[in-house]
Amino acid sequence: MAPGGAGAAVAVWNGGADVEPRLSPRPYLHPVRTRAGVVVTEVVPEDHRHHLGVGVAVPDVSGTSFWGGRTFTPDRGSVMLDNHGRQSSRGPVARPGGVWVEEVSWTGPGRGELLREERRWRARGLDGSAWVLDLECTLRNTGGRDLSIGSPATNGRPGAGYGGLFWRAPIGPSAPRVLGPDGVRGEEGLHGSRARWLALEGDAGGPWTLLFHQPGGHTDPWFVRAREYPGVGPALAWEERLPLPAGRELTRCLRTAVVDGHPGDLDALAAAVAALP
């Protein structure tokens, strides 16, 4: 995948067919690179082997884990269960305008389909040192019954409302800086917030910046980690389960500027990202 459909590839699609079953196999992007070639994603890291680059991961769809690894339970804490689902894709298809579209089937441990997803990827140039990745997913309940989306937080683990679109960044010599609008800084200030944008500035493999924005009017709370590991995503079920009745669908989008170096004016970068059609 290259910005504008030309030039050097900045993102590689993986189907995830060789991912271990207990890691919840799924399609993802890795490596994702800056224009200068710095890798800004991580896959199967030792700290969380179920983290797979950039993709869609949900820890609890009516009891099925599409996140991978252990499941948080109210009575036993985080335990490994035989509840891992699988996302299967035949691969993305190129559409006009540089958009790649793939159909993804979400099946439970018994291989029955719970969700059918249309996932759309698009890479666009921004300036000489940056490009933008749009990732949009539409999840439709095809399971024939009402479903709901949960998280460790909805099961009793405060602050762990992760699940949805998720970007796992690489670990560097120090934790990345977490920055937001209006001078807000730090994991504590932005984790769980509905900030207009959020940025990570890291130095793994070279200086890079990732600036995240939610287009389309959605302002889900941000899940952000920096000290334990670097990862960001809008949370579908921050405190309460998200109902998804039979036959209904939901759509979410994450727009990310991938930048070489550490820009001095993140507000200007955020405004340019938000202004893209």
mmCIF file of C-alpha atoms in Angstrom:
data_model
loop_
_atom_site.group_PDB
_atom_site.id
_atom_site.type_symbol
_atom_site.label_atom_id
_atom_site.label_comp_id
_atom_site.label_asym_id
_atom_site.label_seq_id
_atom_site.Cartn_x
_atom_site.Cartn_y
_atom_site.Cartn_z
ATOM 1 C CA MET A 1 0.000 0.000 0.000
ATOM 2 C CA ALA A 2 1.399 3.369 -1.014
ATOM 3 C CA PRO A 3 0.047 6.924 -0.617
ATOM 4 C CA GLY A 4 -1.994 7.824 -3.653
ATOM 5 C CA GLY A 5 -1.397 4.374 -5.093
ATOM 6 C CA ALA A 6 2.148 5.234 -6.225
ATOM 7 C CA GLY A 7 5.663 5.287 -4.871
ATOM 8 C CA ALA A 8 7.243 3.053 -2.238
ATOM 9 C CA ALA A 9 4.951 0.851 -0.158
ATOM 10 C CA VAL A 10 4.385 2.165 3.369
ATOM 11 C CA ALA A 11 2.117 -0.634 4.650
ATOM 12 C CA VAL A 12 1.911 -4.379 4.067
ATOM 13 C CA TRP A 13 -1.324 -6.388 4.420
ATOM 14 C CA ASN A 14 -1.228 -9.738 6.208
ATOM 15 C CA GLY A 15 -4.137 -12.190 6.237
ATOM 16 C CA GLY A 16 -3.256 -13.627 9.651
ATOM 17 C CA ALA A 17 -3.898 -17.243 8.611
ATOM 18 C CA ASP A 18 -0.698 -18.398 10.350
ATOM 19 C CA VAL A 19 -1.499 -16.679 13.660
ATOM 20 C CA GLU A 20 -1.882 -19.070 16.612
ATOM 21 C CA PRO A 21 -5.546 -19.828 17.443
ATOM 22 C CA ARG A 22 -5.232 -18.509 21.015
ATOM 23 C CA LEU A 23 -4.074 -15.149 19.617
ATOM 24 C CA SER A 24 -7.379 -14.741 17.711
ATOM 25 C CA PRO A 25 -6.175 -14.852 14.067
ATOM 26 C CA ARG A 26 -7.144 -11.802 12.033
ATOM 27 C CA PRO A 27 -5.969 -9.644 9.104
ATOM 28 C CA TYR A 28 -3.709 -6.709 9.914
ATOM 29 C CA LEU A 29 -1.177 -4.247 8.535
ATOM 30 C CA HIS A 30 2.526 -4.766 9.370
ATOM 31 C CA PRO A 31 5.017 -3.393 8.820
ATOM 32 C CA VAL A 32 3.715 0.145 8.525
ATOM 33 C CA ARG A 33 6.504 2.623 7.797
ATOM 34 C CA THR A 34 7.136 6.348 7.651
ATOM 35 C CA ARG A 35 8.161 7.794 4.309
ATOM 36 C CA ALA A 36 11.794 7.466 5.435
ATOM 37 C CA GLY A 37 11.270 3.772 6.183
ATOM 38 C CA VAL A 38 10.976 3.773 9.987
ATOM 39 C CA VAL A 39 8.707 0.938 11.146
ATOM 40 C CA VAL A 40 5.895 2.222 13.394
ATOM 41 C CA THR A 41 4.017 -1.027 14.096
ATOM 42 C CA GLU A 42 4.768 -4.145 16.111
ATOM 43 C CA VAL A 43 3.532 -7.721 15.722
ATOM 44 C CA VAL A 44 3.504 -10.612 18.251
ATOM 45 C CA PRO A 45 5.690 -8.733 20.784
ATOM 46 C CA GLU A 46 6.881 -10.584 23.867
ATOM 47 C CA ASP A 47 4.851 -8.330 26.187
ATOM 48 C CA HIS A 48 1.521 -8.997 24.402
ATOM 49 C CA ARG A 49 1.841 -11.677 21.740
ATOM 50 C CA HIS A 50 -1.745 -11.124 20.598
ATOM 51 C CA HIS A 51 -0.978 -7.572 19.416
ATOM 52 C CA LEU A 52 -0.905 -7.533 15.612
ATOM 53 C CA GLY A 53 0.100 -4.243 13.991
ATOM 54 C CA VAL A 54 -2.896 -2.184 12.840
ATOM 55 C CA GLY A 55 -6.313 -3.782 12.664
ATOM 56 C CA VAL A 56 -9.614 -4.441 14.385
ATOM 57 C CA ALA A 57 -9.604 -6.436 17.625
ATOM 58 C CA VAL A 58 -12.458 -6.842 20.105
ATOM 59 C CA PRO A 59 -11.965 -8.720 23.396
ATOM 60 C CA ASP A 60 -15.595 -9.694 23.973
ATOM 61 C CA VAL A 61 -18.367 -10.257 21.444
ATOM 62 C CA SER A 62 -20.995 -11.931 23.629
ATOM 63 C CA GLY A 63 -18.275 -14.033 25.205
ATOM 64 C CA THR A 64 -16.035 -14.668 22.163
ATOM 65 C CA SER A 65 -12.585 -13.073 22.160
ATOM 66 C CA PHE A 66 -11.412 -11.502 18.922
ATOM 67 C CA TRP A 67 -8.540 -9.825 20.809
ATOM 68 C CA GLY A 68 -6.506 -12.895 21.722
ATOM 69 C CA GLY A 69 -4.668 -13.945 24.850
ATOM 70 C CA ARG A 70 -6.312 -14.040 28.239
ATOM 71 C CA THR A 71 -9.853 -12.949 29.097
ATOM 72 C CA PHE A 72 -10.662 -10.884 32.184
ATOM 73 C CA THR A 73 -13.314 -12.552 34.325
ATOM 74 C CA PRO A 74 -14.995 -10.982 37.395
ATOM 75 C CA ASP A 75 -14.251 -13.962 39.640
ATOM 76 C CA ARG A 76 -10.819 -15.180 38.460
ATOM 77 C CA GLY A 77 -9.164 -12.157 36.877
ATOM 78 C CA SER A 78 -7.291 -12.647 33.580
ATOM 79 C CA VAL A 79 -7.329 -16.310 32.552
ATOM 80 C CA MET A 80 -6.782 -18.227 29.332
ATOM 81 C CA LEU A 81 -10.115 -19.525 28.053
ATOM 82 C CA ASP A 82 -11.106 -21.593 25.056
ATOM 83 C CA ASN A 83 -13.123 -18.706 23.647
ATOM 84 C CA HIS A 84 -10.981 -17.386 20.814
ATOM 85 C CA GLY A 85 -12.597 -16.414 17.540
ATOM 86 C CA ARG A 86 -11.116 -15.893 14.102
ATOM 87 C CA GLN A 87 -11.377 -13.183 11.447
ATOM 88 C CA SER A 88 -11.045 -14.594 7.921
ATOM 89 C CA SER A 89 -10.476 -12.531 4.790
ATOM 90 C CA ARG A 90 -9.871 -13.437 1.163
ATOM 91 C CA GLY A 91 -7.754 -10.329 0.839
ATOM 92 C CA PRO A 92 -8.317 -6.685 -0.051
ATOM 93 C CA VAL A 93 -9.594 -5.607 -3.458
ATOM 94 C CA ALA A 94 -8.530 -2.311 -5.045
ATOM 95 C CA ARG A 95 -11.295 0.215 -5.667
ATOM 96 C CA PRO A 96 -11.200 3.644 -7.347
ATOM 97 C CA GLY A 97 -9.581 6.471 -5.408
ATOM 98 C CA GLY A 98 -6.838 4.331 -3.871
ATOM 99 C CA VAL A 99 -9.240 2.529 -1.525
ATOM 100 C CA TRP A 100 -8.710 -1.131 -0.622
ATOM 101 C CA VAL A 101 -11.776 -3.068 0.527
ATOM 102 C CA GLU A 102 -11.945 -6.487 2.147
ATOM 103 C CA GLU A 103 -14.792 -8.609 3.479
ATOM 104 C CA VAL A 104 -13.998 -10.215 6.815
ATOM 105 C CA SER A 105 -15.954 -13.052 8.449
ATOM 106 C CA TRP A 106 -15.839 -13.135 12.276
ATOM 107 C CA THR A 107 -16.462 -16.681 13.503
ATOM 108 C CA GLY A 108 -16.616 -18.053 17.027
ATOM 109 C CA PRO A 109 -14.867 -21.133 18.457
ATOM 110 C CA GLY A 110 -17.553 -23.350 16.885
ATOM 111 C CA ARG A 111 -16.910 -21.670 13.480
ATOM 112 C CA GLY A 112 -20.361 -20.118 13.362
ATOM 113 C CA GLU A 113 -20.333 -16.570 11.962
ATOM 114 C CA LEU A 114 -21.165 -13.816 14.428
ATOM 115 C CA LEU A 115 -20.194 -10.752 12.399
ATOM 116 C CA ARG A 116 -19.526 -9.839 8.781
ATOM 117 C CA GLU A 117 -17.255 -6.842 8.314
ATOM 118 C CA GLU A 118 -16.443 -4.555 5.426
ATOM 119 C CA ARG A 119 -13.000 -3.066 6.080
ATOM 120 C CA ARG A 120 -11.638 -0.172 4.039
ATOM 121 C CA TRP A 121 -8.010 0.975 3.918
ATOM 122 C CA ARG A 122 -6.698 4.110 2.225
ATOM 123 C CA ALA A 123 -3.211 5.677 2.203
ATOM 124 C CA ARG A 124 -2.841 9.316 1.192
ATOM 125 C CA GLY A 125 0.035 11.742 1.036
ATOM 126 C CA LEU A 126 0.038 14.758 3.328
ATOM 127 C CA ASP A 127 3.396 16.447 2.775
ATOM 128 C CA GLY A 128 7.021 15.506 2.214
ATOM 129 C CA SER A 129 7.475 13.973 5.669
ATOM 130 C CA ALA A 130 4.010 12.567 6.358
ATOM 131 C CA TRP A 131 1.243 10.408 4.980
ATOM 132 C CA VAL A 132 -2.215 9.469 6.289
ATOM 133 C CA LEU A 133 -3.837 6.068 6.775
ATOM 134 C CA ASP A 134 -7.631 5.823 6.918
ATOM 135 C CA LEU A 135 -8.988 2.592 8.399
ATOM 136 C CA GLU A 136 -12.767 2.196 8.435
ATOM 137 C CA CYS A 137 -14.771 -0.841 9.479
ATOM 138 C CA THR A 138 -18.473 -1.643 9.320
ATOM 139 C CA LEU A 139 -19.519 -4.572 11.514
ATOM 140 C CA ARG A 140 -22.860 -6.248 10.791
ATOM 141 C CA ASN A 141 -24.439 -8.752 13.145
ATOM 142 C CA THR A 142 -24.998 -11.890 11.064
ATOM 143 C CA GLY A 143 -25.214 -14.288 14.028
ATOM 144 C CA GLY A 144 -28.997 -14.549 14.013
ATOM 145 C CA ARG A 145 -29.298 -13.283 17.604
ATOM 146 C CA ASP A 146 -28.689 -10.099 19.521
ATOM 147 C CA LEU A 147 -25.023 -9.565 20.398
ATOM 148 C CA SER A 148 -23.114 -7.072 22.515
ATOM 149 C CA ILE A 149 -19.535 -5.846 22.579
ATOM 150 C CA GLY A 150 -17.679 -5.726 25.886
ATOM 151 C CA SER A 151 -14.211 -5.186 27.304
ATOM 152 C CA PRO A 152 -12.257 -6.035 30.447
ATOM 153 C CA ALA A 153 -13.615 -2.775 31.885
ATOM 154 C CA THR A 154 -17.231 -3.853 31.395
ATOM 155 C CA ASN A 155 -16.277 -7.093 33.166
ATOM 156 C CA GLY A 156 -14.844 -5.257 36.173
ATOM 157 C CA ARG A 157 -11.284 -4.165 35.337
ATOM 158 C CA PRO A 158 -11.220 -0.335 35.611
ATOM 159 C CA GLY A 159 -9.481 1.606 32.853
ATOM 160 C CA ALA A 160 -9.216 -1.396 30.522
ATOM 161 C CA GLY A 161 -11.980 -0.485 28.082
ATOM 162 C CA TYR A 162 -9.963 -1.415 25.013
ATOM 163 C CA GLY A 163 -11.368 -2.959 21.869
ATOM 164 C CA GLY A 164 -12.078 -1.818 18.312
ATOM 165 C CA LEU A 165 -9.653 -0.199 15.886
ATOM 166 C CA PHE A 166 -6.194 -0.601 17.415
ATOM 167 C CA TRP A 167 -2.637 0.450 16.548
ATOM 168 C CA ARG A 168 0.250 -1.324 18.281
ATOM 169 C CA ALA A 169 3.413 0.792 18.015
ATOM 170 C CA PRO A 170 6.979 -0.472 18.578
ATOM 171 C CA ILE A 171 8.842 -0.341 21.874
ATOM 172 C CA GLY A 172 11.845 1.987 21.867
ATOM 173 C CA PRO A 173 14.586 2.954 24.302
ATOM 174 C CA SER A 174 12.022 4.986 26.262
ATOM 175 C CA ALA A 175 8.241 5.238 26.389
ATOM 176 C CA PRO A 176 6.734 7.445 23.674
ATOM 177 C CA ARG A 177 5.403 10.838 24.632
ATOM 178 C CA VAL A 178 1.608 11.160 24.681
ATOM 179 C CA LEU A 179 0.300 14.528 23.507
ATOM 180 C CA GLY A 180 -3.112 16.052 22.911
ATOM 181 C CA PRO A 181 -4.873 19.361 22.185
ATOM 182 C CA ASP A 182 -4.964 22.318 24.577
ATOM 183 C CA GLY A 183 -1.585 21.402 26.051
ATOM 184 C CA VAL A 184 -2.773 18.149 27.604
ATOM 185 C CA ARG A 185 0.101 15.704 27.950
ATOM 186 C CA GLY A 186 0.704 12.269 29.337
ATOM 187 C CA GLU A 187 -1.041 8.937 29.457
ATOM 188 C CA GLU A 188 -2.991 9.934 32.572
ATOM 189 C CA GLY A 189 -4.421 13.053 30.969
ATOM 190 C CA LEU A 190 -5.538 11.463 27.692
ATOM 191 C CA HIS A 191 -6.418 7.863 28.566
ATOM 192 C CA GLY A 192 -10.216 7.687 28.558
ATOM 193 C CA SER A 193 -10.586 11.211 27.192
ATOM 194 C CA ARG A 194 -12.578 12.252 24.146
ATOM 195 C CA ALA A 195 -9.855 14.574 22.878
ATOM 196 C CA ARG A 196 -10.140 15.808 19.282
ATOM 197 C CA TRP A 197 -6.849 14.103 18.539
ATOM 198 C CA LEU A 198 -4.076 12.219 20.268
ATOM 199 C CA ALA A 199 -0.424 11.752 19.316
ATOM 200 C CA LEU A 200 2.453 9.443 20.172
ATOM 201 C CA GLU A 201 6.023 10.655 19.651
ATOM 202 C CA GLY A 202 8.563 7.834 19.710
ATOM 203 C CA ASP A 203 12.155 7.023 18.822
ATOM 204 C CA ALA A 204 12.120 3.279 18.134
ATOM 205 C CA GLY A 205 14.203 2.834 14.968
ATOM 206 C CA GLY A 206 14.335 6.597 14.494
ATOM 207 C CA PRO A 207 12.134 9.558 15.433
ATOM 208 C CA TRP A 208 8.474 9.218 14.460
ATOM 209 C CA THR A 209 5.060 10.653 15.302
ATOM 210 C CA LEU A 210 1.627 9.085 15.023
ATOM 211 C CA LEU A 211 -1.309 11.483 15.247
ATOM 212 C CA PHE A 212 -4.733 9.833 15.644
ATOM 213 C CA HIS A 213 -8.097 11.367 14.760
ATOM 214 C CA GLN A 214 -11.652 9.987 14.638
ATOM 215 C CA PRO A 215 -13.475 11.325 11.559
ATOM 216 C CA GLY A 216 -17.139 10.881 10.847
ATOM 217 C CA GLY A 217 -18.472 12.444 14.036
ATOM 218 C CA HIS A 218 -17.558 9.621 16.411
ATOM 219 C CA THR A 219 -15.740 10.540 19.626
ATOM 220 C CA ASP A 220 -15.203 7.241 21.403
ATOM 221 C CA PRO A 221 -12.927 7.445 24.465
ATOM 222 C CA TRP A 222 -9.253 6.971 23.696
ATOM 223 C CA PHE A 223 -7.519 3.892 25.043
ATOM 224 C CA VAL A 224 -3.814 4.735 25.256
ATOM 225 C CA ARG A 225 -0.812 2.950 26.706
ATOM 226 C CA ALA A 226 2.742 4.289 26.702
ATOM 227 C CA ARG A 227 4.744 3.119 29.716
ATOM 228 C CA GLU A 228 3.691 -0.556 29.695
ATOM 229 C CA TYR A 229 3.663 -0.737 25.893
ATOM 230 C CA PRO A 230 2.791 1.748 23.114
ATOM 231 C CA GLY A 231 -0.705 1.330 21.742
ATOM 232 C CA VAL A 232 -3.716 3.490 20.854
ATOM 233 C CA GLY A 233 -7.304 2.943 19.782
ATOM 234 C CA PRO A 234 -10.809 4.377 20.196
ATOM 235 C CA ALA A 235 -12.740 2.198 22.663
ATOM 236 C CA LEU A 236 -16.081 0.689 21.644
ATOM 237 C CA ALA A 237 -17.043 -0.372 25.178
ATOM 238 C CA TRP A 238 -15.291 1.927 27.630
ATOM 239 C CA GLU A 239 -17.586 1.449 30.628
ATOM 240 C CA GLU A 240 -20.765 -0.181 29.325
ATOM 241 C CA ARG A 241 -21.420 -2.966 26.861
ATOM 242 C CA LEU A 242 -22.340 -1.834 23.357
ATOM 243 C CA PRO A 243 -25.490 -3.591 22.081
ATOM 244 C CA LEU A 244 -25.496 -4.856 18.492
ATOM 245 C CA PRO A 245 -28.943 -6.329 17.723
ATOM 246 C CA ALA A 246 -29.410 -9.034 15.104
ATOM 247 C CA GLY A 247 -29.078 -7.650 11.583
ATOM 248 C CA ARG A 248 -27.841 -4.245 12.742
ATOM 249 C CA GLU A 249 -24.434 -2.707 12.018
ATOM 250 C CA LEU A 250 -21.995 -0.125 13.328
ATOM 251 C CA THR A 251 -19.218 1.824 11.619
ATOM 252 C CA ARG A 252 -16.044 3.330 13.036
ATOM 253 C CA CYS A 253 -13.026 5.040 11.446
ATOM 254 C CA LEU A 254 -9.513 5.848 12.608
ATOM 255 C CA ARG A 255 -7.367 8.328 10.658
ATOM 256 C CA THR A 256 -3.655 8.349 11.456
ATOM 257 C CA ALA A 257 -0.915 10.684 10.277
ATOM 258 C CA VAL A 258 2.408 8.828 10.033
ATOM 259 C CA VAL A 259 5.228 11.351 10.320
ATOM 260 C CA ASP A 260 9.008 11.298 10.245
ATOM 261 C CA GLY A 261 10.450 13.200 13.207
ATOM 262 C CA HIS A 262 8.595 15.193 15.848
ATOM 263 C CA PRO A 263 6.644 18.133 14.349
ATOM 264 C CA GLY A 264 6.723 21.300 16.392
ATOM 265 C CA ASP A 265 3.087 22.259 15.714
ATOM 266 C CA LEU A 266 0.836 19.294 16.304
ATOM 267 C CA ASP A 267 -2.279 21.486 16.313
ATOM 268 C CA ALA A 268 -1.547 22.482 12.702
ATOM 269 C CA LEU A 269 -0.910 18.847 11.767
ATOM 270 C CA ALA A 270 -4.174 17.799 13.432
ATOM 271 C CA ALA A 271 -6.085 20.504 11.569
ATOM 272 C CA ALA A 272 -4.636 19.325 8.243
ATOM 273 C CA VAL A 273 -5.560 15.711 9.040
ATOM 274 C CA ALA A 274 -9.109 16.627 10.087
ATOM 275 C CA ALA A 275 -9.596 18.709 6.925
ATOM 276 C CA LEU A 276 -9.011 15.767 4.592
ATOM 277 C CA PRO A 277 -12.237 14.653 2.869
#
